mmCIF file of C-alpha atoms in Angstrom:
data_model
loop_
_atom_site.group_PDB
_atom_site.id
_atom_site.type_symbol
_atom_site.label_atom_id
_atom_site.label_comp_id
_atom_site.label_asym_id
_atom_site.label_seq_id
_atom_site.Cartn_x
_atom_site.Cartn_y
_atom_site.Cartn_z
ATOM 1 C CA ARG A 1 169.716 8.844 129.283
ATOM 2 C CA ARG A 2 167.662 5.917 129.073
ATOM 3 C CA ILE A 3 170.315 3.287 130.205
ATOM 4 C CA ARG A 4 171.303 5.577 133.153
ATOM 5 C CA ARG A 5 167.883 6.180 134.099
ATOM 6 C CA ALA A 6 166.941 2.450 134.708
ATOM 7 C CA LYS A 7 170.436 2.245 136.584
ATOM 8 C CA LEU A 8 168.934 5.081 138.914
ATOM 9 C CA ARG A 9 165.836 2.917 139.576
ATOM 10 C CA ALA A 10 167.079 -0.341 139.681
ATOM 11 C CA ARG A 11 169.825 0.656 141.930
ATOM 12 C CA SER A 12 169.097 3.658 144.104
ATOM 13 C CA GLU A 13 172.089 3.204 146.261
ATOM 14 C CA LEU A 14 174.612 3.827 143.620
ATOM 15 C CA ASP A 15 175.475 7.376 142.601
ATOM 16 C CA ILE A 16 175.341 6.749 138.363
ATOM 17 C CA PHE A 17 179.139 7.570 138.288
ATOM 18 C CA GLN A 18 179.816 4.740 140.893
ATOM 19 C CA TRP A 19 179.041 1.842 139.100
ATOM 20 C CA ASP A 20 182.316 0.919 137.833
ATOM 21 C CA LYS A 21 183.838 1.985 141.453
ATOM 22 C CA HIS A 22 185.727 -1.214 142.572
ATOM 23 C CA GLN A 23 186.766 -1.788 138.845
ATOM 24 C CA PHE A 24 185.799 -5.710 139.162
ATOM 25 C CA ALA A 25 185.961 -5.449 135.170
ATOM 26 C CA LYS A 26 189.996 -5.693 135.901
ATOM 27 C CA GLN A 27 189.640 -8.923 137.773
ATOM 28 C CA GLU A 28 189.795 -12.474 136.469
ATOM 29 C CA PHE A 29 186.760 -14.369 137.835
ATOM 30 C CA THR A 30 187.480 -17.572 135.602
ATOM 31 C CA ILE A 31 188.452 -20.553 137.499
ATOM 32 C CA PRO A 32 190.557 -23.744 136.177
ATOM 33 C CA GLU A 33 188.547 -26.455 134.718
ATOM 34 C CA SER A 34 190.104 -28.658 137.380
ATOM 35 C CA HIS A 35 187.662 -26.595 140.214
ATOM 36 C CA ASP A 36 184.533 -27.915 138.058
ATOM 37 C CA THR A 37 183.726 -31.302 139.548
ATOM 38 C CA LEU A 38 180.373 -31.537 139.086
ATOM 39 C CA GLN A 39 179.072 -35.067 136.624
ATOM 40 C CA ARG A 40 177.801 -34.811 133.719
ATOM 41 C CA ILE A 41 175.165 -36.661 131.736
ATOM 42 C CA ASP A 42 173.765 -36.970 127.912
ATOM 43 C CA TYR A 43 169.601 -36.125 127.600
ATOM 44 C CA ASP A 44 169.882 -38.794 124.969
ATOM 45 C CA LYS A 45 171.437 -41.632 127.327
ATOM 46 C CA VAL A 46 169.724 -41.113 130.543
ATOM 47 C CA SER A 47 165.419 -41.510 131.050
ATOM 48 C CA ARG A 48 163.350 -40.087 132.703
ATOM 49 C CA GLU A 49 162.924 -42.744 134.996
ATOM 50 C CA GLU A 50 166.771 -43.079 135.479
ATOM 51 C CA PHE A 51 166.841 -39.018 136.174
ATOM 52 C CA ILE A 52 164.397 -39.041 138.957
ATOM 53 C CA GLU A 53 165.994 -41.810 140.159
ATOM 54 C CA GLN A 54 169.822 -40.691 140.622
ATOM 55 C CA PHE A 55 169.416 -37.051 140.889
ATOM 56 C CA GLU A 56 165.665 -35.424 141.883
ATOM 57 C CA GLU A 57 164.713 -38.081 144.679
ATOM 58 C CA LYS A 58 168.800 -37.775 146.449
ATOM 59 C CA TYR A 59 168.619 -33.843 145.469
ATOM 60 C CA LEU A 60 171.522 -34.082 143.629
ATOM 61 C CA PRO A 61 172.655 -31.093 141.075
ATOM 62 C CA VAL A 62 173.764 -32.102 137.615
ATOM 63 C CA VAL A 63 174.665 -30.748 134.599
ATOM 64 C CA ILE A 64 172.940 -32.182 131.726
ATOM 65 C CA ARG A 65 174.122 -31.968 127.858
ATOM 66 C CA GLY A 66 172.547 -32.267 124.509
ATOM 67 C CA VAL A 67 169.235 -30.552 125.797
ATOM 68 C CA THR A 68 168.993 -27.658 122.893
ATOM 69 C CA GLU A 69 169.426 -30.069 120.293
ATOM 70 C CA ASP A 70 166.070 -29.171 118.771
ATOM 71 C CA TRP A 71 165.542 -26.016 120.216
ATOM 72 C CA GLY A 72 164.877 -23.164 118.082
ATOM 73 C CA SER A 73 167.113 -20.614 120.022
ATOM 74 C CA CYS A 74 170.071 -22.575 118.805
ATOM 75 C CA LYS A 75 169.566 -20.386 115.606
ATOM 76 C CA ASN A 76 167.173 -17.635 117.195
ATOM 77 C CA TRP A 77 168.770 -16.297 120.193
ATOM 78 C CA ASN A 78 171.780 -13.905 119.165
ATOM 79 C CA SER A 79 171.952 -10.378 119.287
ATOM 80 C CA GLU A 80 171.315 -9.675 115.472
ATOM 81 C CA THR A 81 167.825 -11.832 115.778
ATOM 82 C CA PHE A 82 166.972 -9.815 118.771
ATOM 83 C CA LEU A 83 167.536 -6.628 117.230
ATOM 84 C CA LYS A 84 165.475 -7.756 114.286
ATOM 85 C CA LYS A 85 162.436 -9.343 116.442
ATOM 86 C CA TYR A 86 162.574 -7.530 119.714
ATOM 87 C CA TYR A 87 163.949 -4.262 119.022
ATOM 88 C CA SER A 88 161.471 -2.111 120.905
ATOM 89 C CA GLN A 89 160.507 -4.484 123.496
ATOM 90 C CA PRO A 90 160.808 -3.771 126.749
ATOM 91 C CA PHE A 91 162.718 -6.740 128.888
ATOM 92 C CA LYS A 92 162.685 -5.780 133.140
ATOM 93 C CA VAL A 93 166.477 -5.464 133.894
ATOM 94 C CA GLY A 94 165.451 -4.848 138.014
ATOM 95 C CA GLU A 95 163.079 -3.442 140.538
ATOM 96 C CA ASP A 96 162.785 0.330 142.129
ATOM 97 C CA ASP A 97 162.200 0.553 145.814
ATOM 98 C CA ASP A 98 159.138 0.836 145.718
ATOM 99 C CA GLY A 99 159.009 -3.032 144.069
ATOM 100 C CA ASN A 100 158.174 -1.509 140.388
ATOM 101 C CA ASN A 101 159.576 -3.166 137.824
ATOM 102 C CA VAL A 102 162.392 -1.444 135.400
ATOM 103 C CA TYR A 103 162.420 -2.175 132.070
ATOM 104 C CA VAL A 104 164.855 -1.420 129.228
ATOM 105 C CA LYS A 105 163.906 -1.737 125.685
ATOM 106 C CA MET A 106 165.749 -4.552 123.775
ATOM 107 C CA LYS A 107 167.436 -2.507 121.469
ATOM 108 C CA TYR A 108 169.232 -0.436 124.134
ATOM 109 C CA PHE A 109 169.965 -2.942 126.412
ATOM 110 C CA LEU A 110 172.437 -4.324 124.107
ATOM 111 C CA LYS A 111 173.770 -1.392 122.767
ATOM 112 C CA TYR A 112 174.621 -0.922 126.749
ATOM 113 C CA ALA A 113 176.296 -4.596 127.010
ATOM 114 C CA GLU A 114 179.119 -3.617 124.104
ATOM 115 C CA THR A 115 179.209 -0.158 125.988
ATOM 116 C CA ASP A 116 179.284 0.932 129.336
ATOM 117 C CA GLY A 117 178.334 -2.787 130.352
ATOM 118 C CA LEU A 118 181.670 -3.790 129.841
ATOM 119 C CA LYS A 119 183.152 -1.755 132.304
ATOM 120 C CA ASP A 120 180.123 -1.575 134.949
ATOM 121 C CA ASP A 121 181.293 -3.623 138.273
ATOM 122 C CA SER A 122 177.304 -5.313 138.370
ATOM 123 C CA PRO A 123 175.812 -5.091 134.688
ATOM 124 C CA LEU A 124 172.479 -4.873 134.441
ATOM 125 C CA TYR A 125 171.063 -7.920 133.719
ATOM 126 C CA ILE A 126 167.486 -9.140 131.641
ATOM 127 C CA PHE A 127 165.873 -11.307 134.168
ATOM 128 C CA ASP A 128 162.634 -11.335 132.852
ATOM 129 C CA SER A 129 159.566 -13.403 134.187
ATOM 130 C CA GLY A 130 156.767 -11.704 131.692
ATOM 131 C CA PHE A 131 159.064 -12.692 128.080
ATOM 132 C CA GLU A 132 156.037 -14.348 126.818
ATOM 133 C CA ARG A 133 154.299 -10.909 126.019
ATOM 134 C CA VAL A 134 153.709 -10.832 122.352
ATOM 135 C CA SER A 135 154.408 -7.406 121.009
ATOM 136 C CA LYS A 136 153.335 -5.933 117.505
ATOM 137 C CA ARG A 137 156.956 -6.549 115.881
ATOM 138 C CA GLU A 138 156.691 -10.134 116.753
ATOM 139 C CA GLU A 139 153.577 -10.817 115.403
ATOM 140 C CA GLU A 140 154.937 -9.753 112.263
ATOM 141 C CA HIS A 141 157.333 -11.946 112.604
ATOM 142 C CA ALA A 142 154.809 -14.988 113.767
ATOM 143 C CA SER A 143 157.443 -15.881 116.671
ATOM 144 C CA THR A 144 157.829 -15.915 120.176
ATOM 145 C CA LEU A 145 160.353 -16.436 122.815
ATOM 146 C CA LEU A 146 158.353 -19.365 123.917
ATOM 147 C CA ASN A 147 158.847 -21.110 120.725
ATOM 148 C CA ASP A 148 162.198 -21.490 120.671
ATOM 149 C CA TYR A 149 163.040 -23.674 123.725
ATOM 150 C CA MET A 150 160.772 -26.695 125.257
ATOM 151 C CA VAL A 151 160.976 -27.938 128.693
ATOM 152 C CA PRO A 152 163.203 -30.816 128.959
ATOM 153 C CA LYS A 153 161.882 -34.078 129.988
ATOM 154 C CA TYR A 154 163.213 -34.680 133.452
ATOM 155 C CA PHE A 155 160.815 -31.217 133.927
ATOM 156 C CA LYS A 156 157.451 -31.804 132.177
ATOM 157 C CA ASP A 157 156.085 -32.309 135.886
ATOM 158 C CA ASP A 158 154.702 -28.810 136.832
ATOM 159 C CA LEU A 159 152.199 -29.337 139.651
ATOM 160 C CA PHE A 160 151.807 -25.545 140.072
ATOM 161 C CA GLN A 161 149.891 -25.151 136.743
ATOM 162 C CA LEU A 162 147.045 -26.256 139.095
ATOM 163 C CA ALA A 163 146.851 -23.588 140.909
ATOM 164 C CA GLY A 164 145.907 -21.462 137.883
ATOM 165 C CA ASP A 165 147.998 -18.590 136.338
ATOM 166 C CA ARG A 166 146.574 -16.094 138.889
ATOM 167 C CA ARG A 167 147.805 -17.816 141.926
ATOM 168 C CA ARG A 168 150.914 -19.376 140.741
ATOM 169 C CA PRO A 169 154.003 -17.219 141.544
ATOM 170 C CA PRO A 170 156.431 -16.423 138.241
ATOM 171 C CA TYR A 171 158.667 -19.711 137.483
ATOM 172 C CA ARG A 172 160.568 -18.615 134.190
ATOM 173 C CA TRP A 173 162.830 -16.519 133.418
ATOM 174 C CA PHE A 174 164.412 -15.338 130.105
ATOM 175 C CA VAL A 175 168.161 -14.286 131.353
ATOM 176 C CA VAL A 176 170.408 -12.220 129.169
ATOM 177 C CA GLY A 177 173.842 -10.717 130.317
ATOM 178 C CA GLY A 178 177.260 -9.692 130.009
ATOM 179 C CA ALA A 179 180.466 -10.588 132.150
ATOM 180 C CA ARG A 180 180.081 -9.764 136.097
ATOM 181 C CA SER A 181 175.763 -9.529 135.440
ATOM 182 C CA GLY A 182 174.204 -12.392 137.527
ATOM 183 C CA THR A 183 172.264 -13.334 140.450
ATOM 184 C CA GLY A 184 173.022 -13.175 144.839
ATOM 185 C CA ILE A 185 173.733 -16.060 146.687
ATOM 186 C CA HIS A 186 170.221 -17.283 147.543
ATOM 187 C CA ILE A 187 167.583 -20.659 147.904
ATOM 188 C CA ASP A 188 165.480 -21.036 145.180
ATOM 189 C CA PRO A 189 161.523 -20.079 146.626
ATOM 190 C CA LEU A 190 159.179 -22.226 148.287
ATOM 191 C CA GLY A 191 161.492 -25.278 147.686
ATOM 192 C CA THR A 192 161.070 -25.869 144.542
ATOM 193 C CA SER A 193 163.826 -26.820 142.089
ATOM 194 C CA ALA A 194 165.341 -25.824 139.151
ATOM 195 C CA TRP A 195 166.968 -25.803 135.830
ATOM 196 C CA ASN A 196 168.886 -23.336 133.724
ATOM 197 C CA THR A 197 169.428 -23.726 130.157
ATOM 198 C CA LEU A 198 172.304 -21.821 128.568
ATOM 199 C CA THR A 199 172.469 -21.015 124.941
ATOM 200 C CA THR A 200 175.343 -18.615 124.396
ATOM 201 C CA GLY A 201 178.405 -17.463 126.613
ATOM 202 C CA HIS A 202 179.519 -19.441 129.930
ATOM 203 C CA LYS A 203 177.971 -18.777 133.841
ATOM 204 C CA ARG A 204 180.116 -19.623 137.164
ATOM 205 C CA TRP A 205 178.213 -21.444 139.873
ATOM 206 C CA CYS A 206 179.034 -21.814 143.579
ATOM 207 C CA LEU A 207 176.392 -24.054 145.234
ATOM 208 C CA PHE A 208 176.102 -25.325 148.409
ATOM 209 C CA PRO A 209 174.167 -28.385 150.068
ATOM 210 C CA PRO A 210 171.140 -27.917 152.497
ATOM 211 C CA GLY A 211 171.551 -27.473 155.959
ATOM 212 C CA ILE A 212 174.722 -25.099 155.799
ATOM 213 C CA PRO A 213 173.959 -22.021 158.370
ATOM 214 C CA LYS A 214 173.430 -18.882 156.179
ATOM 215 C CA SER A 215 176.027 -17.038 158.013
ATOM 216 C CA VAL A 216 178.831 -19.313 156.056
ATOM 217 C CA TYR A 217 177.552 -18.801 153.035
ATOM 218 C CA ASP A 218 175.901 -15.529 153.123
ATOM 219 C CA PRO A 219 177.852 -13.294 155.523
ATOM 220 C CA PRO A 220 177.752 -9.671 155.730
ATOM 221 C CA MET A 221 179.553 -7.807 152.682
ATOM 222 C CA LYS A 222 179.944 -4.369 153.521
ATOM 223 C CA PRO A 223 181.313 -1.768 152.334
ATOM 224 C CA PHE A 224 180.277 -4.007 149.094
ATOM 225 C CA ASP A 225 176.636 -4.862 147.826
ATOM 226 C CA ARG A 226 174.833 -8.197 147.487
ATOM 227 C CA GLU A 227 175.970 -8.715 144.181
ATOM 228 C CA ALA A 228 177.182 -11.915 142.664
ATOM 229 C CA VAL A 229 180.563 -10.483 141.443
ATOM 230 C CA SER A 230 180.939 -8.735 145.167
ATOM 231 C CA TRP A 231 180.171 -12.418 146.353
ATOM 232 C CA PHE A 232 183.242 -13.782 144.618
ATOM 233 C CA HIS A 233 185.875 -11.405 144.846
ATOM 234 C CA HIS A 234 185.056 -10.659 148.575
ATOM 235 C CA VAL A 235 183.445 -14.143 150.556
ATOM 236 C CA TYR A 236 184.337 -16.896 147.807
ATOM 237 C CA PRO A 237 188.229 -16.179 148.864
ATOM 238 C CA ARG A 238 187.248 -18.042 152.408
ATOM 239 C CA PHE A 239 186.901 -21.220 150.995
ATOM 240 C CA VAL A 240 189.838 -21.818 149.314
ATOM 241 C CA GLU A 241 192.047 -20.365 151.309
ATOM 242 C CA ASN A 242 194.712 -23.470 152.773
ATOM 243 C CA ASP A 243 193.539 -25.473 149.538
ATOM 244 C CA PHE A 244 190.217 -24.952 150.005
ATOM 245 C CA GLU A 245 189.342 -26.128 153.725
ATOM 246 C CA LEU A 246 186.803 -24.285 154.386
ATOM 247 C CA GLY A 247 185.071 -25.073 151.028
ATOM 248 C CA LYS A 248 185.710 -29.200 151.259
ATOM 249 C CA LYS A 249 184.336 -28.541 154.865
ATOM 250 C CA TYR A 250 181.109 -27.483 153.646
ATOM 251 C CA GLY A 251 180.974 -29.315 150.486
ATOM 252 C CA MET A 252 181.006 -26.390 148.138
ATOM 253 C CA ILE A 253 180.783 -27.311 144.620
ATOM 254 C CA GLN A 254 181.919 -25.053 141.699
ATOM 255 C CA VAL A 255 180.763 -24.852 138.121
ATOM 256 C CA ILE A 256 181.586 -23.277 135.157
ATOM 257 C CA GLN A 257 178.334 -23.807 132.224
ATOM 258 C CA GLY A 258 179.379 -23.585 129.048
ATOM 259 C CA PRO A 259 176.798 -22.948 125.476
ATOM 260 C CA GLY A 260 174.312 -26.297 125.561
ATOM 261 C CA GLU A 261 174.376 -27.377 128.915
ATOM 262 C CA THR A 262 171.695 -27.447 131.500
ATOM 263 C CA MET A 263 171.756 -27.230 135.352
ATOM 264 C CA PHE A 264 169.782 -28.772 137.656
ATOM 265 C CA VAL A 265 169.518 -27.021 141.160
ATOM 266 C CA PRO A 266 167.991 -29.332 143.899
ATOM 267 C CA GLY A 267 165.634 -27.620 146.350
ATOM 268 C CA GLY A 268 167.576 -26.277 148.845
ATOM 269 C CA TRP A 269 170.307 -25.932 147.512
ATOM 270 C CA PRO A 270 172.066 -22.281 148.465
ATOM 271 C CA HIS A 271 173.781 -21.285 145.017
ATOM 272 C CA ILE A 272 174.982 -18.276 143.271
ATOM 273 C CA VAL A 273 175.080 -17.320 139.290
ATOM 274 C CA MET A 274 178.097 -15.431 137.648
ATOM 275 C CA ASN A 275 178.099 -14.665 133.635
ATOM 276 C CA LEU A 276 181.930 -14.417 132.689
ATOM 277 C CA ASP A 277 180.881 -12.851 129.264
ATOM 278 C CA PHE A 278 177.735 -12.136 127.475
ATOM 279 C CA THR A 279 175.128 -14.995 127.843
ATOM 280 C CA ILE A 280 171.606 -15.594 126.634
ATOM 281 C CA ALA A 281 169.897 -18.698 129.003
ATOM 282 C CA ILE A 282 166.766 -19.764 129.757
ATOM 283 C CA THR A 283 165.659 -21.156 133.277
ATOM 284 C CA GLN A 284 162.448 -22.660 135.431
ATOM 285 C CA ASN A 285 161.638 -23.250 139.219
ATOM 286 C CA PHE A 286 159.335 -26.089 139.369
ATOM 287 C CA CYS A 287 157.458 -28.105 141.499
ATOM 288 C CA SER A 288 157.067 -31.953 140.657
ATOM 289 C CA PRO A 289 155.519 -35.221 142.503
ATOM 290 C CA THR A 290 159.409 -36.052 143.892
ATOM 291 C CA ASN A 291 159.742 -32.169 145.420
ATOM 292 C CA PHE A 292 156.405 -31.774 145.969
ATOM 293 C CA GLU A 293 156.146 -32.597 149.767
ATOM 294 C CA SER A 294 158.915 -29.862 150.691
ATOM 295 C CA VAL A 295 157.085 -27.532 147.967
ATOM 296 C CA TRP A 296 153.809 -28.077 149.966
ATOM 297 C CA LEU A 297 155.667 -27.323 153.668
ATOM 298 C CA ASN A 298 157.108 -24.479 152.589
ATOM 299 C CA THR A 299 154.301 -22.906 150.717
ATOM 300 C CA ARG A 300 151.773 -23.284 153.332
ATOM 301 C CA HIS A 301 153.430 -20.891 155.312
ATOM 302 C CA ALA A 302 154.761 -18.630 152.759
ATOM 303 C CA ARG A 303 151.383 -18.624 150.235
ATOM 304 C CA PRO A 304 148.493 -20.178 152.176
ATOM 305 C CA LYS A 305 145.690 -19.912 149.116
ATOM 306 C CA LEU A 306 148.192 -21.217 146.627
ATOM 307 C CA ALA A 307 148.614 -24.242 149.070
ATOM 308 C CA LYS A 308 145.202 -25.143 149.148
ATOM 309 C CA LYS A 309 145.277 -25.040 145.279
ATOM 310 C CA LEU A 310 147.879 -27.959 145.446
ATOM 311 C CA GLN A 311 146.152 -30.155 148.253
#
């Protein structure tokens, strides 16, 4: 009943019995390893200065291996531990038509992920920027999700913190979801760049270089919705026709992100992410000295009060 209520609020356009109407669960969405051509680097072999020079300054995406070596998430981020520590803690799974957050307690979400979530076209997905909330249960365990990961050395600069907690926009998210859940095609807000570290499962990414017309990568999708799985079903095939003719023309990059890998997505890159199985991840957007000019230009128009704080 609680999951049904969350579904009705988060996706009011869908009848409660239509969540599996396209039968996407019966389709295969994995791709051959050969389609993943993005460069991988090792965290312990590439210095912060080298990373900035080779990737951040050039606005080039890359996959980083080895970031999670010392993270508590390697031990603590799994269904069994989540049930012990965060059993009754609510996590955000969407917004209703009035922009209010929709929450589901962890115990109900995990049960859903193992049952109806396996059949839904685009299942409910924990995407929570307020996960640092401390519940009474957490206090007993003297641990929070924030303690289980560290911001990688490449992304320590965080100029938005200068604006203070009241002004800064949401910037970090705890992300949990099953196969076919994900995030539709988008460009990260305010010109920010992002990193996404996966601790469990596999994510499928498509990225496009900045400057490509939106009509190319984000065309009308009726009768389908704006979910990631719908894009991979309806739009992606256009890019692979005739030996990837359109994909090559527009510089499409494909990635299969595995456990322990971190995606770096530079500002301005349209991208889409879909889970291929049950995944757990942490992601943050950031403003650094390297991308500051782009972020400030975007923020000046969209969030003028925040921009003043950054001057």
